[in-house]
XYZ file of C-alpha atoms in Angstrom:
323
model
C -197.064 -146.057 -121.318
C -196.223 -144.159 -118.142
C -198.644 -143.806 -115.259
C -200.435 -140.476 -115.051
C -201.668 -138.666 -111.965
C -205.354 -137.785 -112.215
C -206.844 -134.563 -110.923
C -207.262 -136.116 -107.487
C -203.571 -137.100 -107.404
C -204.290 -140.798 -107.962
C -202.717 -142.880 -110.713
C -205.276 -143.451 -113.450
C -205.091 -144.989 -116.906
C -206.041 -142.594 -119.690
C -206.561 -144.914 -122.628
C -204.138 -144.303 -125.501
C -204.357 -140.519 -125.360
C -200.920 -139.930 -123.867
C -199.293 -142.663 -125.905
C -200.338 -141.144 -129.213
C -200.514 -137.424 -128.562
C -198.820 -136.149 -125.428
C -195.845 -137.034 -123.333
C -196.287 -135.823 -119.764
C -192.917 -135.846 -118.017
C -192.326 -136.059 -114.274
C -192.190 -132.279 -113.881
C -195.158 -131.137 -115.966
C -197.285 -133.967 -114.557
C -197.900 -131.748 -111.542
C -198.670 -128.667 -113.651
C -200.861 -130.076 -116.445
C -203.720 -132.468 -116.881
C -205.418 -133.257 -120.203
C -208.759 -132.127 -121.606
C -210.750 -132.768 -124.768
C -211.625 -129.513 -126.515
C -212.641 -127.984 -129.838
C -213.526 -124.620 -131.323
C -217.068 -125.036 -129.996
C -216.082 -125.753 -126.391
C -213.375 -123.081 -126.508
C -215.926 -120.469 -127.588
C -218.368 -121.676 -124.965
C -215.716 -121.064 -122.313
C -215.555 -117.327 -123.116
C -219.257 -116.634 -122.507
C -220.684 -114.784 -119.552
C -224.235 -113.585 -118.929
C -225.294 -110.388 -117.228
C -227.041 -110.362 -113.870
C -230.274 -109.123 -115.446
C -232.961 -111.247 -117.157
C -234.045 -108.288 -119.284
C -232.928 -110.025 -122.487
C -234.788 -113.276 -121.860
C -237.718 -113.904 -124.230
C -241.360 -114.510 -123.311
C -240.632 -118.205 -122.781
C -237.923 -117.306 -120.224
C -235.127 -118.357 -122.564
C -231.919 -116.392 -123.034
C -229.947 -116.810 -126.248
C -226.269 -115.826 -126.417
C -224.191 -115.828 -129.589
C -220.444 -115.919 -130.067
C -219.775 -116.071 -133.802
C -220.849 -119.497 -135.042
C -221.783 -120.673 -131.527
C -225.218 -120.135 -129.984
C -226.162 -121.023 -126.414
C -229.739 -121.145 -125.141
C -230.462 -121.052 -121.417
C -233.958 -122.256 -120.560
C -235.823 -121.144 -117.410
C -233.320 -118.308 -117.191
C -235.051 -116.430 -114.375
C -234.336 -119.401 -112.075
C -230.606 -119.626 -112.917
C -229.182 -117.010 -110.584
C -226.592 -114.836 -112.313
C -226.226 -117.148 -115.285
C -222.895 -118.189 -116.810
C -219.860 -117.152 -114.760
C -216.170 -118.052 -114.631
C -217.004 -120.613 -111.947
C -219.360 -122.294 -114.451
C -216.496 -122.765 -116.890
C -214.195 -123.982 -114.113
C -216.668 -126.696 -113.124
C -217.155 -127.795 -116.746
C -213.369 -127.962 -117.089
C -213.093 -130.220 -114.039
C -215.766 -132.559 -115.409
C -214.217 -132.752 -118.902
C -210.713 -133.180 -117.452
C -211.946 -136.143 -115.401
C -213.754 -137.506 -118.497
C -210.542 -137.233 -120.538
C -208.259 -138.663 -117.877
C -210.397 -141.765 -117.498
C -210.321 -142.596 -121.203
C -213.429 -140.755 -122.525
C -215.433 -143.972 -122.530
C -218.422 -143.291 -120.276
C -221.004 -140.529 -120.582
C -221.298 -140.346 -116.775
C -218.538 -138.572 -114.862
C -218.006 -138.813 -111.088
C -216.223 -136.044 -109.212
C -216.258 -135.614 -105.434
C -216.847 -132.204 -103.902
C -213.796 -132.703 -101.671
C -211.666 -133.307 -104.730
C -213.090 -130.266 -106.512
C -212.527 -128.064 -103.458
C -208.929 -129.232 -103.228
C -208.390 -128.416 -106.919
C -209.741 -124.903 -106.479
C -208.152 -124.225 -103.094
C -211.545 -123.864 -101.392
C -212.464 -124.884 -97.837
C -216.149 -124.106 -97.177
C -218.031 -127.285 -98.136
C -221.457 -125.770 -97.505
C -220.726 -122.789 -99.741
C -219.124 -124.798 -102.544
C -222.004 -127.292 -102.521
C -224.436 -124.390 -102.940
C -222.340 -122.917 -105.755
C -221.917 -126.236 -107.569
C -225.649 -126.962 -107.311
C -226.351 -123.590 -108.932
C -223.851 -124.251 -111.737
C -225.221 -127.741 -112.363
C -228.763 -126.402 -112.592
C -227.591 -123.938 -115.229
C -225.809 -126.668 -117.220
C -228.954 -128.807 -117.084
C -230.865 -125.960 -118.732
C -228.283 -125.287 -121.462
C -228.533 -126.137 -125.161
C -225.768 -125.483 -127.666
C -225.712 -124.947 -131.437
C -222.510 -124.800 -133.488
C -221.973 -124.262 -137.221
C -218.601 -125.648 -138.235
C -216.125 -123.427 -140.064
C -213.796 -126.217 -141.244
C -213.925 -129.896 -142.204
C -212.037 -130.751 -139.010
C -215.072 -129.783 -136.919
C -218.631 -131.011 -136.570
C -221.801 -128.952 -136.646
C -224.601 -129.642 -134.184
C -227.934 -128.054 -133.357
C -229.711 -127.476 -130.059
C -228.023 -130.287 -128.141
C -227.821 -130.608 -124.378
C -224.500 -130.640 -122.581
C -226.061 -132.303 -119.546
C -228.703 -135.025 -119.632
C -228.939 -135.546 -115.867
C -226.984 -134.668 -112.741
C -227.116 -135.166 -108.986
C -224.894 -134.791 -105.940
C -225.030 -137.942 -103.849
C -222.849 -138.500 -100.776
C -220.928 -135.360 -101.803
C -220.095 -136.858 -105.203
C -221.143 -135.103 -108.408
C -222.697 -137.604 -110.838
C -222.788 -135.797 -114.179
C -224.196 -137.439 -117.312
C -223.464 -135.744 -120.634
C -226.219 -135.418 -123.211
C -225.798 -138.351 -125.583
C -225.147 -136.270 -128.707
C -222.684 -134.034 -126.865
C -220.967 -137.140 -125.435
C -220.617 -138.630 -128.917
C -219.004 -135.432 -130.206
C -216.898 -134.760 -127.115
C -215.169 -138.155 -127.087
C -213.882 -137.500 -130.617
C -212.459 -134.041 -129.853
C -208.672 -133.500 -129.786
C -206.859 -133.483 -126.456
C -204.866 -130.524 -125.151
C -202.605 -130.129 -122.112
C -204.668 -128.394 -119.449
C -202.815 -126.057 -117.026
C -203.905 -126.923 -113.485
C -203.323 -123.270 -112.562
C -206.730 -122.593 -114.143
C -208.442 -124.214 -111.161
C -206.966 -122.108 -108.374
C -206.901 -118.589 -109.789
C -208.628 -115.934 -107.691
C -211.431 -114.871 -110.037
C -212.308 -111.814 -107.942
C -208.788 -110.444 -107.676
C -207.723 -111.482 -111.190
C -210.925 -111.862 -113.231
C -209.159 -112.084 -116.605
C -206.441 -114.577 -115.720
C -208.601 -117.678 -116.331
C -209.555 -116.518 -119.811
C -206.017 -115.443 -120.722
C -204.422 -118.713 -119.648
C -207.125 -120.805 -121.327
C -206.651 -118.940 -124.621
C -202.847 -119.192 -124.417
C -203.096 -122.949 -123.750
C -205.501 -123.449 -126.672
C -203.243 -121.440 -128.980
C -200.177 -123.442 -127.910
C -201.884 -126.778 -128.622
C -203.262 -125.689 -131.994
C -199.947 -124.249 -133.182
C -197.484 -126.500 -131.359
C -195.491 -127.359 -134.497
C -195.567 -123.787 -135.855
C -193.286 -120.832 -135.203
C -196.120 -118.794 -133.674
C -197.034 -121.345 -131.003
C -195.926 -119.025 -128.209
C -196.995 -115.727 -129.757
C -200.499 -114.292 -129.989
C -201.925 -110.814 -130.316
C -203.119 -108.502 -127.578
C -206.326 -108.243 -129.609
C -206.884 -112.014 -129.367
C -206.399 -111.982 -125.606
C -208.734 -109.018 -125.163
C -211.388 -110.865 -127.172
C -210.968 -113.962 -125.009
C -212.200 -112.347 -121.795
C -215.709 -111.071 -121.021
C -214.382 -109.226 -117.965
C -212.747 -106.197 -119.606
C -214.739 -103.252 -121.010
C -214.356 -102.366 -124.689
C -212.274 -99.391 -125.767
C -215.391 -97.578 -127.010
C -217.173 -98.172 -123.710
C -214.292 -96.636 -121.770
C -213.753 -93.698 -124.150
C -217.459 -92.873 -124.018
C -217.311 -93.027 -120.212
C -214.520 -91.909 -117.890
C -211.798 -92.324 -120.584
C -209.537 -94.118 -118.087
C -208.188 -96.533 -120.704
C -204.937 -97.340 -118.917
C -206.621 -97.960 -115.560
C -209.556 -99.971 -116.884
C -207.961 -101.968 -119.712
C -204.161 -101.920 -119.892
C -203.389 -102.165 -116.173
C -205.851 -105.032 -115.489
C -204.515 -106.799 -118.595
C -200.936 -106.653 -117.337
C -201.903 -107.446 -113.741
C -203.805 -110.590 -114.728
C -201.112 -111.745 -117.168
C -198.542 -111.324 -114.387
C -200.681 -113.552 -112.157
C -199.684 -116.480 -114.396
C -196.012 -116.156 -113.416
C -195.743 -119.633 -111.911
C -196.634 -121.276 -115.252
C -195.345 -118.785 -117.831
C -193.563 -115.489 -118.394
C -194.579 -112.975 -121.039
C -193.513 -109.824 -122.854
C -194.824 -107.509 -125.534
C -193.282 -107.699 -128.986
C -193.954 -106.865 -132.645
C -194.799 -109.171 -135.542
C -191.144 -109.834 -136.312
C -190.393 -110.582 -132.665
C -188.615 -107.311 -131.954
C -189.057 -105.664 -128.582
C -190.617 -102.251 -128.107
C -188.487 -99.214 -128.820
C -187.623 -96.657 -126.157
C -189.959 -94.209 -127.868
C -192.853 -96.694 -127.725
C -192.180 -97.350 -124.061
C -191.996 -93.640 -123.264
C -195.213 -92.887 -125.162
C -197.099 -96.092 -124.455
C -200.785 -95.724 -125.357
C -203.798 -97.909 -126.030
C -203.203 -97.737 -129.770
C -199.638 -99.028 -129.356
C -200.870 -101.650 -126.855
C -203.689 -102.897 -129.117
C -201.357 -103.468 -132.058
C -198.808 -105.525 -130.126
C -198.212 -109.242 -129.774
C -197.590 -111.138 -126.561
C -194.754 -113.667 -126.518
C -194.932 -116.264 -123.759
C -192.367 -118.692 -122.357
C -193.811 -121.706 -120.538
C -191.931 -122.741 -117.435
C -192.698 -126.351 -118.352
C -194.884 -127.767 -121.119
C -195.701 -131.380 -122.097
C -194.178 -132.760 -125.267
C -196.638 -133.289 -128.118
C -195.619 -135.953 -130.615
C -196.541 -135.919 -134.271
C -198.835 -138.636 -135.513
C -198.316 -139.896 -139.091
C -195.891 -137.004 -139.631
C -198.732 -134.502 -139.353
C -199.370 -132.104 -136.507
C -202.575 -132.530 -134.581
C -205.226 -129.844 -134.798
C -206.954 -128.578 -131.686
């Protein structure tokens, strides 16, 4: 088994994950890491809370639902602005480290210097403050998931984080025991390192788009549609864009508020993939569609992506792996 560069650039063993599932070549090694994930964690990574605590109940708990996933945030009034893209980015870094090191220990160690380097950040004081806020939120989070297939596992009101501290600028994160048990059995997907250093203020949708595209690629790797997904799916993956109804009932600036940000933030991924609109049969848009491009044409389209480099996924027992 080949050596693999961890998220800090060091050579780390990763159990038998790469040997059985993924082949990371010398080029993609610098572009991808690996991360355990499932439908539950993928849905969790699309959630965002509002700045207001108006929806918290009398016990200061906020409940958020995303289909068959429910998240409860306890002591919500003390959690700042709640779940943000930076929350998901930190969870990603912790689970990536957990996966890289073989998924054997419920405690994960990640230095702040390492995390700052991943995200292209330089202000240690500010990032320490931000990470502390995110860790406090994760310590107050419980998750419930009702499985929709036999390949998943249901769980109820479990904690993601059992305990956490930052000591000598090193994050010491201990997963809740039930979450740890479930997490270490989740499938592994190639994780684009680009997700760590996107500018979430300038391109607020790019994280969610790339995460969804990566999940779709892993789940459908051996299928013809592995590099094609609908505009609708991508719109549903991001909490940062307004809905069509919201825009139409407001200033009606659909192109400016939905289509243009969509294209801008997809274009931001140019160093890992290229993309184009197409129809179900793979055909490109007609001249008439281009000349009369509207939201209704946009919403019904597919997006076809071409990865600049992507790790090879090998079949196990002649069956494709789910994700």
